Short mmCIF file of C-alpha atoms and ligand atoms in Angstrom, two decimals:
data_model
loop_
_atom_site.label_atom_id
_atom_site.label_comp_id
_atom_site.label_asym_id
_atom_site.label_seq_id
_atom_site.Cartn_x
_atom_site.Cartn_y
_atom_site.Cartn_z
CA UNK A 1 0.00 0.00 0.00
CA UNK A 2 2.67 2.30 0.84
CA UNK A 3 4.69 2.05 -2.27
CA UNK A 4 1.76 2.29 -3.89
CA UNK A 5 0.87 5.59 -2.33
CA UNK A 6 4.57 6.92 -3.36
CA UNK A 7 4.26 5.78 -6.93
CA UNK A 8 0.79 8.14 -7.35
CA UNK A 9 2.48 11.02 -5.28
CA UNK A 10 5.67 10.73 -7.75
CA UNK A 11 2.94 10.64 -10.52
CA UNK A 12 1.02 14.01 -9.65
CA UNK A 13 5.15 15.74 -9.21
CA UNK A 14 5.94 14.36 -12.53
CA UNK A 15 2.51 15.90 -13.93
CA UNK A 16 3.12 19.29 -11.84
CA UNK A 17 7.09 19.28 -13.11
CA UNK A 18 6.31 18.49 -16.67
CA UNK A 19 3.52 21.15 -16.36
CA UNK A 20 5.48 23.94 -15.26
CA UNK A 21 8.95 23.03 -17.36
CA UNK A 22 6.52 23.50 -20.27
CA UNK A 23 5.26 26.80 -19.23
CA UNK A 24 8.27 28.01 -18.18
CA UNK A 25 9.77 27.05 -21.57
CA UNK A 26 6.93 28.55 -23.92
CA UNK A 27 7.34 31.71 -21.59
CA UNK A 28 10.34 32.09 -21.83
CA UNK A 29 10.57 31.20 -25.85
CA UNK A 30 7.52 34.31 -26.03
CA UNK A 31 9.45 36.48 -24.22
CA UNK A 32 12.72 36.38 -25.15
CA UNK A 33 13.92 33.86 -27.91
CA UNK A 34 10.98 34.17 -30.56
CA UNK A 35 11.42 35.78 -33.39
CA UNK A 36 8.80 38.14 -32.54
CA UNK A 37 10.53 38.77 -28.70
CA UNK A 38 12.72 41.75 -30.22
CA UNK A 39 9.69 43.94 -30.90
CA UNK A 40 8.59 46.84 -28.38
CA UNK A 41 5.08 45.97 -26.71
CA UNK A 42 3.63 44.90 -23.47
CA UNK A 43 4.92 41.83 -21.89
CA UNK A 44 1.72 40.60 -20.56
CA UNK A 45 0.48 40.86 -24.04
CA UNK A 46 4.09 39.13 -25.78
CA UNK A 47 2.97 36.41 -22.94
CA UNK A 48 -0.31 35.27 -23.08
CA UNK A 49 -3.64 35.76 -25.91
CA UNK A 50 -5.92 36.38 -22.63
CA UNK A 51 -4.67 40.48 -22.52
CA UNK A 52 -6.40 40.37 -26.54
CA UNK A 53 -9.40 38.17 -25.00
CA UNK A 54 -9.49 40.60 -21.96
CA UNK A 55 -10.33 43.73 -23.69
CA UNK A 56 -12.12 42.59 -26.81
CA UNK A 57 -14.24 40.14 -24.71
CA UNK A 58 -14.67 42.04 -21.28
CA UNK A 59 -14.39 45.34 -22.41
CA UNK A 60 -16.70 44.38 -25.88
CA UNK A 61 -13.92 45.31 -28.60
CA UNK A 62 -12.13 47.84 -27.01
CA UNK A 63 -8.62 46.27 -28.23
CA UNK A 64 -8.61 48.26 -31.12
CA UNK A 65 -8.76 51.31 -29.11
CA UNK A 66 -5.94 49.67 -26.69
CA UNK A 67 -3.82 49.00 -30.25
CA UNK A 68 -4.25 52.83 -30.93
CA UNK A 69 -2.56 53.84 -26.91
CA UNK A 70 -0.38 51.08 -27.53
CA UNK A 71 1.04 52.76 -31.02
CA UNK A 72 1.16 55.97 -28.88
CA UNK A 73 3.60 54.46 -26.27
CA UNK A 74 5.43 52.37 -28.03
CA UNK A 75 5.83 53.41 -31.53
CA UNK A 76 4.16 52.36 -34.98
CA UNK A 77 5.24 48.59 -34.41
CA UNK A 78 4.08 46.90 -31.63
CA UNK A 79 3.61 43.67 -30.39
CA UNK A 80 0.01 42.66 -29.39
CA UNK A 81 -0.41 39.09 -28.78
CA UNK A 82 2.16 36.42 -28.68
CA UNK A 83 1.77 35.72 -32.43
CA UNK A 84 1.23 39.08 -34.13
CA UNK A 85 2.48 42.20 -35.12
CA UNK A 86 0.14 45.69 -35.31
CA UNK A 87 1.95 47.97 -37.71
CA UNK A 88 0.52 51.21 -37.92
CA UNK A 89 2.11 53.06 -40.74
CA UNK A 90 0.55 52.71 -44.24
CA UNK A 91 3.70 53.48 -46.34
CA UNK A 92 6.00 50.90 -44.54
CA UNK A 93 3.36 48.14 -44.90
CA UNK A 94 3.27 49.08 -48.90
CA UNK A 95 6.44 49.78 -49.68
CA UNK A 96 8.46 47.55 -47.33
CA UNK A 97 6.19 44.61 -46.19
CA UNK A 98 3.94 43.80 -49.42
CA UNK A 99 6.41 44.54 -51.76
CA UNK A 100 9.71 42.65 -49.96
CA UNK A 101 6.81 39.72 -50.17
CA UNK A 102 3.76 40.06 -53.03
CA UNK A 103 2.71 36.43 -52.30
CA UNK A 104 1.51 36.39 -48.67
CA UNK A 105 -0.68 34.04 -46.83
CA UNK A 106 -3.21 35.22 -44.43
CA UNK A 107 -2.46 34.80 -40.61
CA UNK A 108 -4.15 31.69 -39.88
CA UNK A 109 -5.12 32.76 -36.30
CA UNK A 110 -7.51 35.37 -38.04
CA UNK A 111 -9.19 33.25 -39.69
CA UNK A 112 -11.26 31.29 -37.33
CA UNK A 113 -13.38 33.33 -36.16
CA UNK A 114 -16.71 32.23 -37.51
CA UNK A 115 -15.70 28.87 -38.61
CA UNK A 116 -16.18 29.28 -42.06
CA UNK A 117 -12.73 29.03 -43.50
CA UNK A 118 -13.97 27.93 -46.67
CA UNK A 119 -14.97 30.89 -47.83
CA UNK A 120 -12.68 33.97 -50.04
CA UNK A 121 -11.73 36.29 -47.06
CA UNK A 122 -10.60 33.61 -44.89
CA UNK A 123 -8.51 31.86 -47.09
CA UNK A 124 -4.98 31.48 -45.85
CA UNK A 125 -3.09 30.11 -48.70
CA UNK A 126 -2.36 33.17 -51.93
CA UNK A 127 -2.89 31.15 -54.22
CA UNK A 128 -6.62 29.28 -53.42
CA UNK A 129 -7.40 33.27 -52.57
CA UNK A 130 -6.59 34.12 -55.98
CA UNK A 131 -8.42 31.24 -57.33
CA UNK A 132 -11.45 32.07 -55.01
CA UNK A 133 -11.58 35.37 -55.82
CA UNK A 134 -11.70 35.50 -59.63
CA UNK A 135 -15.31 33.96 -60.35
CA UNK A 136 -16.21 36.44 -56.67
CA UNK A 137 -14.73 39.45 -58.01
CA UNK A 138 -16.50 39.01 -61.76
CA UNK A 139 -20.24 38.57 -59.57
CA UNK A 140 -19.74 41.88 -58.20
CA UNK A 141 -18.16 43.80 -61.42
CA UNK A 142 -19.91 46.96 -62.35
CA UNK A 143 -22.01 45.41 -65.00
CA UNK A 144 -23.29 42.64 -63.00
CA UNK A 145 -24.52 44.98 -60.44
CA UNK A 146 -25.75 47.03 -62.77
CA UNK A 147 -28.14 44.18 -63.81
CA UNK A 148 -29.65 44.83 -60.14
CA UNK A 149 -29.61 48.56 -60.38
CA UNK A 150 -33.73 48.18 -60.97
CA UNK A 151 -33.96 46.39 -57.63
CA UNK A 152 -31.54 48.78 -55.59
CA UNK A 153 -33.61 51.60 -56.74
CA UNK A 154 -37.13 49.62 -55.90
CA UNK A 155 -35.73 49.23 -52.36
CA UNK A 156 -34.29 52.83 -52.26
CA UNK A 157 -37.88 53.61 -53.12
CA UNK A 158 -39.18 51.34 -50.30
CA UNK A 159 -37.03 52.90 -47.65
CA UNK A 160 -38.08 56.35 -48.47
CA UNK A 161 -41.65 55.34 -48.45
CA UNK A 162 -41.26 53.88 -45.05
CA UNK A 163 -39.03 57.39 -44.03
CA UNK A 164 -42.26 59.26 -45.37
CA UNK A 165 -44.57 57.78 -43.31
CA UNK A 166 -42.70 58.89 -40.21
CA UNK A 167 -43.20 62.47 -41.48
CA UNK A 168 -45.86 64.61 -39.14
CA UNK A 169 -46.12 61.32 -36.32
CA UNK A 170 -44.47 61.87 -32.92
CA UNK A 171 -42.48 58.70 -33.80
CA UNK A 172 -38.49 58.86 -33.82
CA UNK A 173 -37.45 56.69 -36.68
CA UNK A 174 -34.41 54.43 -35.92
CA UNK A 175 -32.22 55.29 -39.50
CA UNK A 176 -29.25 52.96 -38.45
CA UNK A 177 -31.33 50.22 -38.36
CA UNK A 178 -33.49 51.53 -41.54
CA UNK A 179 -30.38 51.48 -43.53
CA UNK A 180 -28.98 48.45 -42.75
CA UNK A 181 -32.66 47.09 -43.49
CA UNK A 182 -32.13 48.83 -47.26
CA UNK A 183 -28.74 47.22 -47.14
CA UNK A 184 -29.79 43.67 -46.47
CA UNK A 185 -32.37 43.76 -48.60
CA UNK A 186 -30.53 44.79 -51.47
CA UNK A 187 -27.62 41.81 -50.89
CA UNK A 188 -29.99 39.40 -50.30
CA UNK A 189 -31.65 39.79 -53.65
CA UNK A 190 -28.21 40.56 -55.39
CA UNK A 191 -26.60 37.49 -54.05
CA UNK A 192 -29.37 34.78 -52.82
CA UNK A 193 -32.29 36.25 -55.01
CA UNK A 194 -34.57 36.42 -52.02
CA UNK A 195 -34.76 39.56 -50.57
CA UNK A 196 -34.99 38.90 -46.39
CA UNK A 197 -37.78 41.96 -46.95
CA UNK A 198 -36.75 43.95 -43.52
CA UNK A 199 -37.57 47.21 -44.77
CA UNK A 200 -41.26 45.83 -44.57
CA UNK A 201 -41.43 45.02 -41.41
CA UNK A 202 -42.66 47.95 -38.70
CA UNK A 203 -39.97 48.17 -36.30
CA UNK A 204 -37.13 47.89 -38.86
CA UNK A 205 -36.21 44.12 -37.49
CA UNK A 206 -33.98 45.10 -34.18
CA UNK A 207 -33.87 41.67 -32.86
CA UNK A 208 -32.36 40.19 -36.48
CA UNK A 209 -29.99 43.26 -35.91
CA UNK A 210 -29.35 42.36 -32.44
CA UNK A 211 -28.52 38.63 -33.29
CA UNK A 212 -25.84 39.94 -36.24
CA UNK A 213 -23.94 42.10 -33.80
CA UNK A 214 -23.98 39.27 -31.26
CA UNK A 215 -22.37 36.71 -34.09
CA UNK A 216 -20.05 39.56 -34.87
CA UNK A 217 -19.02 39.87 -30.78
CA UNK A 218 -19.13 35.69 -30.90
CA UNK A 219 -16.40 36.16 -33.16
CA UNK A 220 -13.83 37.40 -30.23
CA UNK A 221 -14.37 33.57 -28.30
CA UNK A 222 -14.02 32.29 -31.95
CA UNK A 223 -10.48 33.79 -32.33
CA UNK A 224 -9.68 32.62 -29.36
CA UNK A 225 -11.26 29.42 -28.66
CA UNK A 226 -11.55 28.27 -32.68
CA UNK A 227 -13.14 24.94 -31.90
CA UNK A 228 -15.80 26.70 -29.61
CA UNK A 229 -17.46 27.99 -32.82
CA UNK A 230 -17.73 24.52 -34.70
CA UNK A 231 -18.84 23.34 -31.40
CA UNK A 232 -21.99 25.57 -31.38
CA UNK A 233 -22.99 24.56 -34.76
CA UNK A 234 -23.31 21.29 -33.95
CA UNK A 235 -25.21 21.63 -30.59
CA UNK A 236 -29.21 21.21 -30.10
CA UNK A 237 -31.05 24.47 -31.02
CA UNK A 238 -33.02 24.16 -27.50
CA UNK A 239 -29.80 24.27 -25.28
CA UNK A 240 -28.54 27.36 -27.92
CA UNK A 241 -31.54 29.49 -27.35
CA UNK A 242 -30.33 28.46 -23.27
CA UNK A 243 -27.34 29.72 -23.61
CA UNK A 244 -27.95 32.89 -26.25
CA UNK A 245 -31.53 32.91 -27.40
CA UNK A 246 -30.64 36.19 -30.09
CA UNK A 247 -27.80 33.82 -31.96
CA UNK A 248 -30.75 31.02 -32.83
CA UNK A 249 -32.39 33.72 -35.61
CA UNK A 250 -29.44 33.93 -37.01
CA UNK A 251 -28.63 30.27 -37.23
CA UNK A 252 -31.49 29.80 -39.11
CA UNK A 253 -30.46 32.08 -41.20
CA UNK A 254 -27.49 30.78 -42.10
CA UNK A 255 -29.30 27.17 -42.40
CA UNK A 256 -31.43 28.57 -44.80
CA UNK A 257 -28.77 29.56 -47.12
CA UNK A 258 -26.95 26.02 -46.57
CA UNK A 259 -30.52 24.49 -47.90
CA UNK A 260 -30.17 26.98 -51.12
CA UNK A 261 -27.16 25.78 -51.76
CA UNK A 262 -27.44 22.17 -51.13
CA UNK A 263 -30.40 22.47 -53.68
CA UNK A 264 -28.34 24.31 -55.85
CA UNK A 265 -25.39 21.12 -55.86
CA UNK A 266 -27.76 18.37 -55.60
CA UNK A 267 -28.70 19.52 -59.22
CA UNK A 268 -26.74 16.88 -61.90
CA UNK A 269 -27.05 18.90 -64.80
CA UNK A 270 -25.74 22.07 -64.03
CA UNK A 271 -27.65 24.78 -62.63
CA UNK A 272 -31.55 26.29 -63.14
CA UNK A 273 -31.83 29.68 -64.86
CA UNK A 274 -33.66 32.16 -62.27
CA UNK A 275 -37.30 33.07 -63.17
CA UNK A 276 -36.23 36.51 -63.74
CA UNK A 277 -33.30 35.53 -65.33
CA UNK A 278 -30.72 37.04 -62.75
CA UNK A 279 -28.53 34.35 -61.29
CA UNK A 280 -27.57 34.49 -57.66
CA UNK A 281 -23.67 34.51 -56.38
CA UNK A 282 -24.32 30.61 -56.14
CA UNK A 283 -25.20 30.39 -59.23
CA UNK A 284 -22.23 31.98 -60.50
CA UNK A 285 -19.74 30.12 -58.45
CA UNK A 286 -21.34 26.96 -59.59
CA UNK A 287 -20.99 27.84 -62.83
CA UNK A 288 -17.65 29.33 -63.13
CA UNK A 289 -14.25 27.48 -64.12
CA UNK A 290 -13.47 26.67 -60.81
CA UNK A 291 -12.46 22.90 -60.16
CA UNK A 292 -15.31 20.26 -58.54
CA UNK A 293 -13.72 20.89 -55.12
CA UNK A 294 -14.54 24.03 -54.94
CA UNK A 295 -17.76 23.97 -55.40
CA UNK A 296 -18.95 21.67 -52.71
CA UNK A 297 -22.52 22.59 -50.83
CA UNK A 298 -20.30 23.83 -47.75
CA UNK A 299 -17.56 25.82 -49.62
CA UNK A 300 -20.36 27.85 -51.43
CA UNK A 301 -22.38 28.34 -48.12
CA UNK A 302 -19.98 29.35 -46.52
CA UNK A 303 -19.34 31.63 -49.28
CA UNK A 304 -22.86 33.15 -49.50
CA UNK A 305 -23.38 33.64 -45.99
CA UNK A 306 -20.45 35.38 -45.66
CA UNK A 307 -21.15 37.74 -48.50
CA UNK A 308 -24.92 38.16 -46.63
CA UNK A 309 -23.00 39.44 -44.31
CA UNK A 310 -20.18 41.42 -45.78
CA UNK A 311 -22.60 43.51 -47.72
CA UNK A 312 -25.30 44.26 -45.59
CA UNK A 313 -24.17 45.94 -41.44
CA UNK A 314 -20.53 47.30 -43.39
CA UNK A 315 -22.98 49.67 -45.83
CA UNK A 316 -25.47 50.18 -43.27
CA UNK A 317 -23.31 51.51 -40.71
CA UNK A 318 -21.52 53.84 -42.82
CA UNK A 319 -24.64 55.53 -44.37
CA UNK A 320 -25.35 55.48 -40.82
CA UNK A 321 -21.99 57.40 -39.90
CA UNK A 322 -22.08 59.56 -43.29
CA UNK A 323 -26.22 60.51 -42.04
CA UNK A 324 -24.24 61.46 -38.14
CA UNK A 325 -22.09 63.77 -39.64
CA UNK A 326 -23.86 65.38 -42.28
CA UNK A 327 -26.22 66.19 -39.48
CA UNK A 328 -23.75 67.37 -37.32
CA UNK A 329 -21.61 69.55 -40.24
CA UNK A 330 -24.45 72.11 -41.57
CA UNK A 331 -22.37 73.75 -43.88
CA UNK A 332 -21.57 70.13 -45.26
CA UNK A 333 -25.18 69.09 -45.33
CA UNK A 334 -26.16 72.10 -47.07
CA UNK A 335 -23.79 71.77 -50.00
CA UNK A 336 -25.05 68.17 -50.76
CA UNK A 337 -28.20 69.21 -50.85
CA UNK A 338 -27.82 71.79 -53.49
CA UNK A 339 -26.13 69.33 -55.16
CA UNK A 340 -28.52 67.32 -55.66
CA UNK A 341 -31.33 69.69 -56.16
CA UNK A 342 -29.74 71.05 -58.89
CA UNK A 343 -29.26 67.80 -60.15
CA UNK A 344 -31.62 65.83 -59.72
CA UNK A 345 -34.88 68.30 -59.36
CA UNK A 346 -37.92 65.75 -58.86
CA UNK A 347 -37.37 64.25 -55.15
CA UNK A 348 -40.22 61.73 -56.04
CA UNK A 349 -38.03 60.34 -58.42
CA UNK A 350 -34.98 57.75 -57.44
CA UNK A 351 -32.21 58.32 -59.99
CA UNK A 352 -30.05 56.36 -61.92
CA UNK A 353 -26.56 55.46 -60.89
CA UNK A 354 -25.15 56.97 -64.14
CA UNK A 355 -26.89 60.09 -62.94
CA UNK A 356 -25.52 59.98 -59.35
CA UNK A 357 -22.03 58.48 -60.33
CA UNK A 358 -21.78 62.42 -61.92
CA UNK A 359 -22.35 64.39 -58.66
CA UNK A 360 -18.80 65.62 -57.40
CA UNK A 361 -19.31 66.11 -53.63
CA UNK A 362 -22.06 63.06 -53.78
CA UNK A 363 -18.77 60.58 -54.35
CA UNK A 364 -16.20 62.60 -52.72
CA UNK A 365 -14.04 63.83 -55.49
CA UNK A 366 -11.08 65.67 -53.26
CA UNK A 367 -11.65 68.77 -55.69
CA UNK A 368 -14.66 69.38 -54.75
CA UNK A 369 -14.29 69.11 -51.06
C1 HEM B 1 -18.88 50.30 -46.26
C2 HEM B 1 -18.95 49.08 -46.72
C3 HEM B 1 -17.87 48.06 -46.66
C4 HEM B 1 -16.71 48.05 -45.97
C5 HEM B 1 -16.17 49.09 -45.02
C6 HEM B 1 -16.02 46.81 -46.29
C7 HEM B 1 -14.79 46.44 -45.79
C8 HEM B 1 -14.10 45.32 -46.18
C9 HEM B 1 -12.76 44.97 -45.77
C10 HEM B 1 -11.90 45.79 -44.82
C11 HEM B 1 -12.44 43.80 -46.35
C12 HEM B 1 -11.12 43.05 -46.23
C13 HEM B 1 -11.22 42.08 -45.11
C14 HEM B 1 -9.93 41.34 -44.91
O1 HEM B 1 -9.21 41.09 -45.86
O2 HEM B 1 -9.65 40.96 -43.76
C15 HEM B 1 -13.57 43.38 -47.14
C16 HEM B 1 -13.62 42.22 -47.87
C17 HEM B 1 -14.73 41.79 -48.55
N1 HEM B 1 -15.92 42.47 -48.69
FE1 HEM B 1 -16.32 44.29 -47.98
N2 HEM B 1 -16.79 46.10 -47.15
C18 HEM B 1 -17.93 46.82 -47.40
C19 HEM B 1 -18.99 46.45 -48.20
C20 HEM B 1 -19.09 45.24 -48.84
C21 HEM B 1 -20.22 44.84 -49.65
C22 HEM B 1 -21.46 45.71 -49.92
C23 HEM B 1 -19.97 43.57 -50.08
C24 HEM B 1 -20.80 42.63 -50.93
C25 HEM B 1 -22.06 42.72 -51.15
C26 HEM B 1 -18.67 43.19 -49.58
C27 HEM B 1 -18.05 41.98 -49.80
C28 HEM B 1 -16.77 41.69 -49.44
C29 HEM B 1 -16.10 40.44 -49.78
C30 HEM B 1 -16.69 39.28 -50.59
C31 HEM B 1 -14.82 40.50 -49.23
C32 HEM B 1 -13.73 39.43 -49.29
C33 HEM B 1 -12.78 39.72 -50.42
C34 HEM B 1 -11.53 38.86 -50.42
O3 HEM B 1 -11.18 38.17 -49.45
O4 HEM B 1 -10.83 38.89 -51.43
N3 HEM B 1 -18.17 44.23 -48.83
N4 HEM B 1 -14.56 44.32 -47.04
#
């Protein structure tokens, strides 16, 4: 019994040794023999992820405000995490980092964040983002979306019908969430030819909106915990609306767009023309020249709900932003409008893009600022 005892006690030292050797050694490697251990930067940050997790998860995001002090103190390169570099100075990444290297991979780290690493923007190796972005970039050239200019415009119409209606009511209308309504309404015909139809809906969705931003804040665990997000997926919807009821809209969501696509490849002889003859971003990917394995049901949903995403709270917020401060800069405000009431004279009437694409101060050419 006694020898016994001493063999499990020797066990548990051996664990607790073995433990600490190895943190001592990664410590130490992170601190001072990395290759990344000669740049300035807190050392609490060179040491451990958790000072990244701390402020983007506790303090919701606020790391890229600590990046900006850090820059401040330390100088434009700094170290933030044991892994990665911030370098704030535009002409040194250009001209010394890009060009010493055109073919770079993406930081695998930053790609985990939502567990879809199939699709274009988190692609880590150059080349299968080149490959992936060719039939992506030809979807949204300017004469493709110029096919959807009639539906822009119809929802442009919507969304000033619905701003209209406010007009003489005591009712505030919410315009951040109004515009990202326009804006997801507009991708989701463009790319999934199914409008989600928000800007119909009477309080301008804010629980869809809520469940977005909380899949965007997800994304902070993600980075940091990458199988956590995976995980999720693959958990019963009852315990997920347990543990964030918001995040189960947007599943669905998601889910929806896997069942479009899974249609969509299920299909043995190439794809179905659209009713109204305008193909969807699946469509296109399906169809374009790139090899069998890239076109599996999970690569091109991962694809299109990316895009959903990419296109609809990044324009929303910054017609948001630009509505802030035109509002807040009079003088600003008042030029644009003269603008456009000398250009375009009938308000009741949504222009065309090859009108608006004309206006000077409209799309910010620096002479006429
Ligand atoms: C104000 C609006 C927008 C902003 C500020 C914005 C910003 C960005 C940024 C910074 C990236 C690069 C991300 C990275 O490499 O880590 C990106 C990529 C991308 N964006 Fe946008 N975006 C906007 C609107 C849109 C819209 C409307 C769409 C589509 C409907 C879109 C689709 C994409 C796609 C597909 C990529 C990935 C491209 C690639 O990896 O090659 N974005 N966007």
């Amino acid at each position: 019994m006694a020898s016994l005892g001493t063999s499990s006690t020797l066990g548990v030292w051996a664990v607790v040794v073995s433990c600490l050797t190895l943190l001592i050694t990664g410590a130490t490697y992170r601190l001072y023999l990395g290759p990344l251990a000669k740049f300035p930067g807190p050392r609490l940050a060179a040491l451990t992820s958790w000072y990244e997790f701390y402020y983007n998860y506790f303090e919701r995001g606020r790391f890229t405000w600590k990046i900006k002090e850090l820059h401040a103190h330390y100088g434009p390169i700094v170290r933030i995490n044991p892994h990665e570099l911030s370098i704030d100075d535009p002409d040194f990444l250009l001209d010394e980092v890009f060009a010493f290297k055109s073919k770079l991979d993406r930081y695998e780290g930053a790609t985990k964040h939502f567990a879809m690493s199939d699709a274009t923007v988190f692609t880590v190796s150059h080349d299968l983002h080149k490959l992936r972005r060719g039939p992506l970039a030809s979807f949204f050239s300017r004469s493709m979306v110029s096919q959807s200019e009639d539906l822009i415009r119809n929802k442009v119409g919507k969304l000033c019908s619905r701003i209209t209606g406010f007009q003489g009511t005591e009712q505030p209308i919410d315009l951040s969430l109004a515009f990202r309504c326009l804006t997801t309404d507009v991708v989701t015909q463009h790319v999934l030819s199914k409008s989600y139809g928000l800007l119909s809906t009477p309080d301008f969705s804010p629980a869809w909106f809520e469940a977005v931003r909380e899949s965007g804040e997800f994304a902070v665990v993600g980075k940091h915990f990458p199988w956590l997000v995976p995980l999720m997926k693959d958990l019963p919807r009852w315990l997920i609306r347990r543990l964030n009821p918001k995040m189960v809209r947007y599943m669905a969501k998601s889910e929806a767009i896997q069942e479009q696509v899974a249609g969509l490849v299920d299909e043995e002889s190439g794809t179905k023309k659209l009713q109204d003859g305008r193909e969807t971003l699946l469509h296109h990917l399906y169809r374009s020249d790139l090899p069998p394995s890239e076109k599996t049901a999970s690569r091109l949903s991962h694809e299109g709900i990316v895009v959903v995403g990419a296109g609809s709270e990044t324009a929303g917020i910054a017609m948001s932003f630009s509505t802030f401060h035109l509002l807040d800069n009079p003088d600003k405000l008042s030029k644009l409008r003269n603008e456009l009431v000398r250009a375009l004279p009938d308000p009741e009437v949504i222009p065309e893009w090859k009108e608006v694409e004309k206006l000077p101060y409209l799309v910010g050419d620096s002479m006429s600022s």
